[in-house]
Coordinates of C-alpha atoms and ligand atoms in Angstrom, one line a residue:
X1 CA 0.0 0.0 0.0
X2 CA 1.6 3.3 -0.6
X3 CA 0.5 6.6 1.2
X4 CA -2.1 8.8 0.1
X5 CA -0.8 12.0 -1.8
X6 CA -2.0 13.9 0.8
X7 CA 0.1 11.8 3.7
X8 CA 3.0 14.1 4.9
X9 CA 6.1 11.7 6.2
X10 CA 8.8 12.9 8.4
X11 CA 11.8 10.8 9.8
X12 CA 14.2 11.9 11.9
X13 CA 17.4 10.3 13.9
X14 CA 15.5 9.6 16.6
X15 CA 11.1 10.0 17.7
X16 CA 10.4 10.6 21.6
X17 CA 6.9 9.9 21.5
X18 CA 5.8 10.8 24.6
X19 CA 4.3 8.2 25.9
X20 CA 4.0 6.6 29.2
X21 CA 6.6 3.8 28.7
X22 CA 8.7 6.4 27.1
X23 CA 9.0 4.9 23.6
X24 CA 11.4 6.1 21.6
X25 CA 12.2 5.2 18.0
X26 CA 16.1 5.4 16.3
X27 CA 15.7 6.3 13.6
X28 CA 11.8 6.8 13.5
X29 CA 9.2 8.3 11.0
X30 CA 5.8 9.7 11.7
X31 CA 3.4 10.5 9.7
X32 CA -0.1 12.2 9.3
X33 CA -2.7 12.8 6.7
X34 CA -5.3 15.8 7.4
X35 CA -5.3 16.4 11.2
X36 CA -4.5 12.9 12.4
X37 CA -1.3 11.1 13.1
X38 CA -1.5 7.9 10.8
X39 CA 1.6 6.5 11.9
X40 CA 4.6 6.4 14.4
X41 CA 7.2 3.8 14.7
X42 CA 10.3 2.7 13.0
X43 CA 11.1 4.5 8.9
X44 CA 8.9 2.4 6.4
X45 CA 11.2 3.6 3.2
X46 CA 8.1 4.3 1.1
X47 CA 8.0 7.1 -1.1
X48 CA 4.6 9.2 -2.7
X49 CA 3.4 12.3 -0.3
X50 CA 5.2 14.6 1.1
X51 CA 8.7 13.8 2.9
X52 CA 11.0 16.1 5.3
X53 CA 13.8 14.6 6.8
X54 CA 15.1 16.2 9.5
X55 CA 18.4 14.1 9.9
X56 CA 19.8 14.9 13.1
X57 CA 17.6 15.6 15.0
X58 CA 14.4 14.5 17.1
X59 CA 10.6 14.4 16.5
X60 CA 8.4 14.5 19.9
X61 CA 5.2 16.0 21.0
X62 CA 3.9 19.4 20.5
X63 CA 4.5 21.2 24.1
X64 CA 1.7 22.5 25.7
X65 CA 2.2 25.7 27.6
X66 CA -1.2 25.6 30.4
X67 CA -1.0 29.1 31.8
X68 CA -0.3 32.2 29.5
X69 CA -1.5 35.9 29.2
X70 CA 0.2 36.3 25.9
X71 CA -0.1 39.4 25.0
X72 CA 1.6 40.8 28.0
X73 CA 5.1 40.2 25.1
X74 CA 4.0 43.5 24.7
X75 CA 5.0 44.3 28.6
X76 CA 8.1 41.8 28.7
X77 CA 10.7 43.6 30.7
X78 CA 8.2 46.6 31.3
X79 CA 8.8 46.2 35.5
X80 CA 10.8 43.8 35.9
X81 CA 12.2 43.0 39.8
X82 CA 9.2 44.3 41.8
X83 CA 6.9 42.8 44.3
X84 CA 3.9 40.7 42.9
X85 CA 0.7 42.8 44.4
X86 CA 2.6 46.1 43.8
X87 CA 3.6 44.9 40.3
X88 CA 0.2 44.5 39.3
X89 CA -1.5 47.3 41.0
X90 CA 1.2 50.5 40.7
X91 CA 3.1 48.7 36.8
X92 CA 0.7 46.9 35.3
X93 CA -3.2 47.1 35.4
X94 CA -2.3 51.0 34.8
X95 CA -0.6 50.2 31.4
X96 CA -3.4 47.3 31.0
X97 CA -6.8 49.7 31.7
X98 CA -4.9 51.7 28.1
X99 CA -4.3 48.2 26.0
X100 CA -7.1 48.0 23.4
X101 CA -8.4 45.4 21.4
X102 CA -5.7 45.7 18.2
X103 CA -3.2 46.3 21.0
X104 CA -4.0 42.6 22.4
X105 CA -4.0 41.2 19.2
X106 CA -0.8 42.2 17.9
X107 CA 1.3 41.3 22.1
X108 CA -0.8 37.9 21.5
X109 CA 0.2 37.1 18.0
X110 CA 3.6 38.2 19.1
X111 CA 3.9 35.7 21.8
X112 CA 2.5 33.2 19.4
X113 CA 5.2 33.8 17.0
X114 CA 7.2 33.1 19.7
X115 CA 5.4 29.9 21.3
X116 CA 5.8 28.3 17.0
X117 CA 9.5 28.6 17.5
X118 CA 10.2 26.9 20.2
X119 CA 7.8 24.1 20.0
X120 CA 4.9 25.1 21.6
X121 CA 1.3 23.8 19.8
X122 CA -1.3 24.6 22.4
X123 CA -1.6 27.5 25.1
X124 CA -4.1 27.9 27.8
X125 CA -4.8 32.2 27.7
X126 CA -6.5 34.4 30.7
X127 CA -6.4 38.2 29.6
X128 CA -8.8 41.0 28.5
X129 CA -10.5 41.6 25.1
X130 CA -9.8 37.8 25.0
X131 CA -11.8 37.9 21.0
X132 CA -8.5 39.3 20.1
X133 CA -6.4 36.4 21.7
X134 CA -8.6 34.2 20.3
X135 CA -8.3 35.7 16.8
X136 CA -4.4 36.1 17.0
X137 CA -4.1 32.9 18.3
X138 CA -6.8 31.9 15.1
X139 CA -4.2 33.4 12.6
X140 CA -1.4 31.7 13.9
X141 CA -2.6 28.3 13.4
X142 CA -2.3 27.7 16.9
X143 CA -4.7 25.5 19.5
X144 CA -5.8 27.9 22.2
X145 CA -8.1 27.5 25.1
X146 CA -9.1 31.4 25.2
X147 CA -10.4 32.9 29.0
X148 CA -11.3 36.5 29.4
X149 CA -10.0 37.4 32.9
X150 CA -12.9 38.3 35.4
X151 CA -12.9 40.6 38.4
X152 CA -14.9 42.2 40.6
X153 CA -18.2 41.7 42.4
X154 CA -21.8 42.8 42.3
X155 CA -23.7 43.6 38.7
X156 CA -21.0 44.9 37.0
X157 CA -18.9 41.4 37.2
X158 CA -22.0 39.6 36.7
X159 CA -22.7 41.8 33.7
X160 CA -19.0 40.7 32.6
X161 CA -19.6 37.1 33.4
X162 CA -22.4 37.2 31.4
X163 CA -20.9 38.5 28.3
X164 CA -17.7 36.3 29.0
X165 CA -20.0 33.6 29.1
X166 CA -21.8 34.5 25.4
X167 CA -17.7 35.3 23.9
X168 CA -16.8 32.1 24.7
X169 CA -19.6 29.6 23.7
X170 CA -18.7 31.4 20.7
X171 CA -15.3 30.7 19.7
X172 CA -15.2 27.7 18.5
X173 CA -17.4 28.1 15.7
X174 CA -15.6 31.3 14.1
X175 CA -11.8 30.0 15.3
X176 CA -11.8 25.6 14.5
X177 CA -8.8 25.6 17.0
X178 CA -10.1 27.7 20.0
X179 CA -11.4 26.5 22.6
X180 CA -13.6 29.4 24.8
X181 CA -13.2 29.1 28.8
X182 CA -13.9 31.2 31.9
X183 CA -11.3 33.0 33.9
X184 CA -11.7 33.9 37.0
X185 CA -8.7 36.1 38.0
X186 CA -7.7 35.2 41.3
X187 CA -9.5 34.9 45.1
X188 CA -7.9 38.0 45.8
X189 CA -9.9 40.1 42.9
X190 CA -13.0 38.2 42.7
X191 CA -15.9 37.6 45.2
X192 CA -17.1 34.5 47.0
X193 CA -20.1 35.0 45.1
X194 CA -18.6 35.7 41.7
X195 CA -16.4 32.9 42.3
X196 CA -19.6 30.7 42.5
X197 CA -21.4 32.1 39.7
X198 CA -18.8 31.4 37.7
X199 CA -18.7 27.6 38.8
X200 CA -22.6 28.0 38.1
X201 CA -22.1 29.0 34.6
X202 CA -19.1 26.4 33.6
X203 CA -21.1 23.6 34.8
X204 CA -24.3 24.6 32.9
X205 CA -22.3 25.2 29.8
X206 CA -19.5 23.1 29.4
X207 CA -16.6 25.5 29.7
X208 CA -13.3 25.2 31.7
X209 CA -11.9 27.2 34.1
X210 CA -8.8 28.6 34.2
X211 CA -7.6 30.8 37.5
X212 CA -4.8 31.2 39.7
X213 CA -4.5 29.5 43.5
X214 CA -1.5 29.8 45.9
X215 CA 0.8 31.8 44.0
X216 CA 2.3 34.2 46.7
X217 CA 2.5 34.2 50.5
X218 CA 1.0 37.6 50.6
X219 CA -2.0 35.9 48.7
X220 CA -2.7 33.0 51.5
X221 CA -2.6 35.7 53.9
X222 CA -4.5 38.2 52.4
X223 CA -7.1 35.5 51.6
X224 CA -6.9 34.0 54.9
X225 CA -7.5 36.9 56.8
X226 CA -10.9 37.8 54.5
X227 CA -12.1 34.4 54.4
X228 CA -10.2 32.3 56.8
X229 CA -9.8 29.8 54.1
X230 CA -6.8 28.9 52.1
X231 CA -7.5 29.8 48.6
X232 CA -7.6 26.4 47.5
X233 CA -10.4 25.7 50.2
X234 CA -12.3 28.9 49.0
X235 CA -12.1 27.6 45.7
X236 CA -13.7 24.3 46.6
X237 CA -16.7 26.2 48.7
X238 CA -17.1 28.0 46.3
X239 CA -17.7 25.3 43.5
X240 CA -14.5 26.4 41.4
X241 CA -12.4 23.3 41.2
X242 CA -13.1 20.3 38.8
X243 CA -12.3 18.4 36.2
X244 CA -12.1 21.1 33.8
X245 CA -10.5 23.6 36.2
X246 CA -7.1 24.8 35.6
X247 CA -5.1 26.3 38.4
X248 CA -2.3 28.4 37.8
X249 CA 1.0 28.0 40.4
X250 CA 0.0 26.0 43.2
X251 CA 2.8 27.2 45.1
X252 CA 1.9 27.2 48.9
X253 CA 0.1 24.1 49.5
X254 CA -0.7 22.7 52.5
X255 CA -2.1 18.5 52.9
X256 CA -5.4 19.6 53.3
X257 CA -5.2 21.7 50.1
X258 CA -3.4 18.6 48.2
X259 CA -6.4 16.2 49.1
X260 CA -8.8 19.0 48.1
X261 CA -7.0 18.7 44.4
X262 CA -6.7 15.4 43.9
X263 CA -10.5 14.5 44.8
X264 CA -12.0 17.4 42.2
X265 CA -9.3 15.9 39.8
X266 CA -8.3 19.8 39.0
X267 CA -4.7 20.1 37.3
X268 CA -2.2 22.1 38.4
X269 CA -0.6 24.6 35.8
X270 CA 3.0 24.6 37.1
X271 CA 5.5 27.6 36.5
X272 CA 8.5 26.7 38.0
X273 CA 9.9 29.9 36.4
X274 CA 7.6 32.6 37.0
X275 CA 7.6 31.8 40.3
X276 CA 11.9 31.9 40.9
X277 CA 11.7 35.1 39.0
X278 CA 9.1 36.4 41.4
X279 CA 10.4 34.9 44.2
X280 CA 7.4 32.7 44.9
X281 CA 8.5 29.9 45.8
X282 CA 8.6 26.4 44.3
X283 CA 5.2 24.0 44.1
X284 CA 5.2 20.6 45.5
X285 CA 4.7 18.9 42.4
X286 CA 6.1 15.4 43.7
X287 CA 3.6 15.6 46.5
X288 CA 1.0 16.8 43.9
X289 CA 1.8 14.0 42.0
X290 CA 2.0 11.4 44.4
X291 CA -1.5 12.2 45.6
X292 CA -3.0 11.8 42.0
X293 CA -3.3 15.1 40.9
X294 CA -2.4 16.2 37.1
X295 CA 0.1 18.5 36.9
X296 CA 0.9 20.6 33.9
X297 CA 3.4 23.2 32.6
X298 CA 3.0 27.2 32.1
X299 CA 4.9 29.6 31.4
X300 CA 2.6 32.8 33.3
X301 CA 2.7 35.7 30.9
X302 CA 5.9 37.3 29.4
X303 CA 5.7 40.2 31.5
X304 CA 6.6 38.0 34.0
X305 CA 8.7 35.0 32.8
X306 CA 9.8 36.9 30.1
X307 CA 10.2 34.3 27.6
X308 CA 7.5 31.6 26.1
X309 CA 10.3 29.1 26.3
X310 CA 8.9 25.7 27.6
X311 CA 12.0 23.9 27.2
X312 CA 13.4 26.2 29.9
X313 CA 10.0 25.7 32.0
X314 CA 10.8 21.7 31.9
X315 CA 14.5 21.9 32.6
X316 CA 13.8 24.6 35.8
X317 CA 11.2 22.1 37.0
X318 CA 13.0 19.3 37.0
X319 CA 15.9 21.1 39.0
X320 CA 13.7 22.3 41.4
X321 CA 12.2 19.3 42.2
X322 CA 15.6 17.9 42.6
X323 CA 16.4 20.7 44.8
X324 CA 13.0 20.3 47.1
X325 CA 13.8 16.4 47.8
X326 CA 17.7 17.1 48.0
X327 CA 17.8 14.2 45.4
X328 CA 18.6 14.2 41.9
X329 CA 17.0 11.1 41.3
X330 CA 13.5 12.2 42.6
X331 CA 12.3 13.7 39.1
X332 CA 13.7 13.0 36.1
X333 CA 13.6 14.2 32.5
X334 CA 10.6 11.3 30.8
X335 CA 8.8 13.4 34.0
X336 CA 9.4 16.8 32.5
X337 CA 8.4 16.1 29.3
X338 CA 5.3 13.7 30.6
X339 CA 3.9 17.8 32.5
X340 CA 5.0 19.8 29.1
X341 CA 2.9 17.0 27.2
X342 CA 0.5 14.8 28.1
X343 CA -0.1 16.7 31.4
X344 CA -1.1 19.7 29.7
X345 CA -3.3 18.3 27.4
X346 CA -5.2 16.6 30.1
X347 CA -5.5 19.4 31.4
X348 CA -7.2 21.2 28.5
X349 CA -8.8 18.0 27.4
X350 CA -7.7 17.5 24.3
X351 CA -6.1 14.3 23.1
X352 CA -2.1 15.1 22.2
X353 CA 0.4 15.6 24.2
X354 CA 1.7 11.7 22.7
X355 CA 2.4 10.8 19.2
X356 CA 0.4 7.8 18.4
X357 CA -1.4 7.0 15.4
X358 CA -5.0 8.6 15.9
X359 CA -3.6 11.4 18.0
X360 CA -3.7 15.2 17.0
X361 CA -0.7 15.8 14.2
X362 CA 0.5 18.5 16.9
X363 CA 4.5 17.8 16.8
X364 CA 7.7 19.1 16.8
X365 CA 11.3 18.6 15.2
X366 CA 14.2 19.8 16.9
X367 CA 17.9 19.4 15.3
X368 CA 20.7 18.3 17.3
X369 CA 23.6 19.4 14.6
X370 CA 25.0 21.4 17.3
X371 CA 27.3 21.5 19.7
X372 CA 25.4 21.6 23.1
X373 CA 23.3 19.0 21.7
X374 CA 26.4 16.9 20.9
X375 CA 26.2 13.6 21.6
X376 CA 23.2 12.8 22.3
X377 CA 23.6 9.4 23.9
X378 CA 20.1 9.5 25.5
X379 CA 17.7 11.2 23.8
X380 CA 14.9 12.3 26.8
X381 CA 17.9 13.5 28.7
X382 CA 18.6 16.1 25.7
X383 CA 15.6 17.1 24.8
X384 CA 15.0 18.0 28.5
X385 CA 18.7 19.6 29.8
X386 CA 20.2 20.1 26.6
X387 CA 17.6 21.4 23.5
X388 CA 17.1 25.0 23.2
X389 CA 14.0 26.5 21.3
X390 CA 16.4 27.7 19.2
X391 CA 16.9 24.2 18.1
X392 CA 12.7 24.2 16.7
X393 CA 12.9 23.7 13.2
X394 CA 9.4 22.4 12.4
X395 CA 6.5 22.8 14.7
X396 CA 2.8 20.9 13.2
X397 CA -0.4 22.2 14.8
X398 CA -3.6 19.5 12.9
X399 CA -0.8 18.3 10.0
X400 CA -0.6 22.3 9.6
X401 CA 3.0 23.0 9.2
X402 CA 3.3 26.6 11.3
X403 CA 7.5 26.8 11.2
X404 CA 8.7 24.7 8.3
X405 CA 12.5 24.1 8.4
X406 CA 12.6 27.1 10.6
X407 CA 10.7 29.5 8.8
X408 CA 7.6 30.6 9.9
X409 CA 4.5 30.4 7.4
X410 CA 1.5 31.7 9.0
X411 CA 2.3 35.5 9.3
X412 CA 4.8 38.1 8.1
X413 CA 6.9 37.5 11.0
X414 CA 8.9 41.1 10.8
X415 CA 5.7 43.2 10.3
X416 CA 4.8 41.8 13.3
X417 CA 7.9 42.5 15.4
X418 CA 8.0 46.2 14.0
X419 CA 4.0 46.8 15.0
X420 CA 4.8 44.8 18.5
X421 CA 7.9 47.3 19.2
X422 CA 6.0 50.3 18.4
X423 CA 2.9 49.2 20.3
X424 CA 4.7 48.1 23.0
X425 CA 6.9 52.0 23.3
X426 CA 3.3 53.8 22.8
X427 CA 1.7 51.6 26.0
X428 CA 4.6 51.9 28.2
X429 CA 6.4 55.6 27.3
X430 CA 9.5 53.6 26.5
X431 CA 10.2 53.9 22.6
Ligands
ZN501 ZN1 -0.8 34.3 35.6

């Protein structure tokens, strides 16, 4: 039998594909016709379709980046080295309450730009005039689960949960590859009872919910001393955690907290280096883990982390779990790359995160021609400690090829870079 004309076929030194035994093909080939892997395993040497051989190199899963406000690129290094609360109240909601719509859709198809090089397939997004993430994301070919961030309490927020609600039930039939959800900002900027309306609204329509729990100290205490709940807790009272519920950091858990998780079957959106860089601490993901609950990777936006780079997010990770148990042999690399994959898309839902025939064509080729990728003697261990986005040449998102041999085909990448840079010096005073 010989592949269908419109069958794409790419082989490579080695395929990493993902999967819970850690299989691994050397060489390898996988291939995909429409949106759907049709198969993954060891080179077949037939010809018809198209072929790209990217020699030296690997094949492995699309990453999936859980927590992102994209187009805060447009903010990245804006205030950099301040205090979380009094970064966001006296640097950033000021510049934010100016962004407009356009402004959001050129930061988010920024970051995108961004996110295709290195490797990144699907992003989970909380941010205002989120039709404009949704759209960026739309134009860049890439999967995106899309959240308007909600504050407040009283009719205005209901007012805004309302339309948030309407905005995202709506997505999906003007963007194939967005999915809408509801975000929820924090415990510390929404009400009790806006926190529960929201649950309300998810549940009757189907729609994930994306917030952030336990990032800071200051958080717990400020939440504590309102509530006298940990913000996990309040989250569970108040009907927020689920299935479908991401939550952002994670940080400072406590047991009870922990069992809390794992019982709603919520997954945790780790990012390991948001939170060194804002000196939040380090989440518990072995305890996380051990307990049964899913644990994902983000990157929080780039006004925070400052780059999109989820190779860095895995490598950090595994260091710090290392560095929590005093052990280097507590987390290793197939443990990385099992949050920046199949993790994440559990979390969102969606089936990649694993290359496997019937699986998403959402993959990525990386070449190792170079020296800090030289040898690679085991191939999980490099793609982990040693690849670099840099090292992206060819990132698939539903058999679309986004970056082909390193060039990007979705957008004019350097119009975009020049609007972003302008953009970004009108927002912030700083041509
Ligand atoms: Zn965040």
């Amino acid at each position: 039998m010989s592949p269908g004309h419109d069958e794409v076929v790419m082989t490579a030194e080695v395929v990493v594909t993902g999967d819970a035994a850690g299989t691994v093909y050397a060489p390898g080939e996988v291939a995909w016709s429409g949106d759907r892997l049709v198969y993954v395993g060891p080179p077949r040497g037939r010809t018809g379709g198209r072929r790209i051989a990217v020699g030296d190199g690997a094949i492995l899963p699309g990453l999936v980046n859980t927590h992102n406000h994209a187009a805060m690129a447009l903010l990245r290094g804006y205030a950099d080295d301040a205090r979380l609360m009094a970064w966001l109240r006296d640097h950033i909601w000021p510049v934010e309450a100016r962004m407009t719509a356009e402004d959001v859709y050129v930061g988010t198809l920024l970051a995108c730009l961004e996110m295709i090089r290195g490797g990144t397939v699907a992003f989970a997004d909380m941010y205002l005039h989120a039709d404009a993430v949704a759209r960026a994301a739309d134009a860049a070919g890439l999967r995106a689960f899309v959240a308007r961030g909600l504050v407040g309490d009283g009719p205005e927020a209901e007012a805004a949960l309302a339309r948030a609600v309407e905005e995202a039930r709506g997505f999906a039939a003007r963007y194939p590859l967005v999915e809408g959800w509801l975000g929820p900002h924090a415990p510390y900027t929404c009400s009790p009872a806006l926190l529960e309306r929201v649950a309300d609204q998810a549940r009757l329509h189907g729609l994930g919910i994306h917030i952030h729990l336990s990032e800071s100290v200051e958080e717990i205490r400020e939440v504590r001393a309102r509530y006298g709940l940990s913000p996990i807790a309040l989250a569970q009272r108040t009907g927020i955690l689920g299935e479908r519920t991401l939550v952002a950091h994670g940080v400072h858990l406590d047991a009870e907290d922990i069992r809390l998780l794992a019982e709603s079957r919520a997954t945790v959106a780790h990012c390991p280096v948001s939170n060194l860089k804002l000196g939040n601490g380090t989440a518990p993901v072995l305890d996380l883990l051990a307990a049964g609950v899913n644990v994902a990777l983000g990157s929080d936006g780039p006004a925070s982390t400052n780059t999109l780079d989820l190779f860095l997010e895995m490598r950090v990770a595994a260091w710090l779990q290392k560095t929590l148990r005093g052990d280097p042999a507590a987390f290793g690399a197939r443990q990385a790359l099992a949050l920046a994959t199949r993790g994440g898309a559990r979390g969102l839902g969606y089936a990649g995160g694993v290359l496997e025939p019937g699986a998403p064509a959402d993959l990525v080729a990386v070449r190792w021609s170079r020296p800090h990728t030289t040898p690679h003697t085991d191939p999980l261990s490099t793609v982990v400690y040693a690849t670099q986005a840099s090292d992206v040449r060819y990132t698939v998102v539903a058999g679309r090829l986004l970056l082909d041999d390193g060039r990007v085909t979705v957008v004019d990448e350097d119009a975009v870079l020049a609007e972003a840079r302008e953009r970004a010096g009108r927002l912030t005073g700083r041509p």
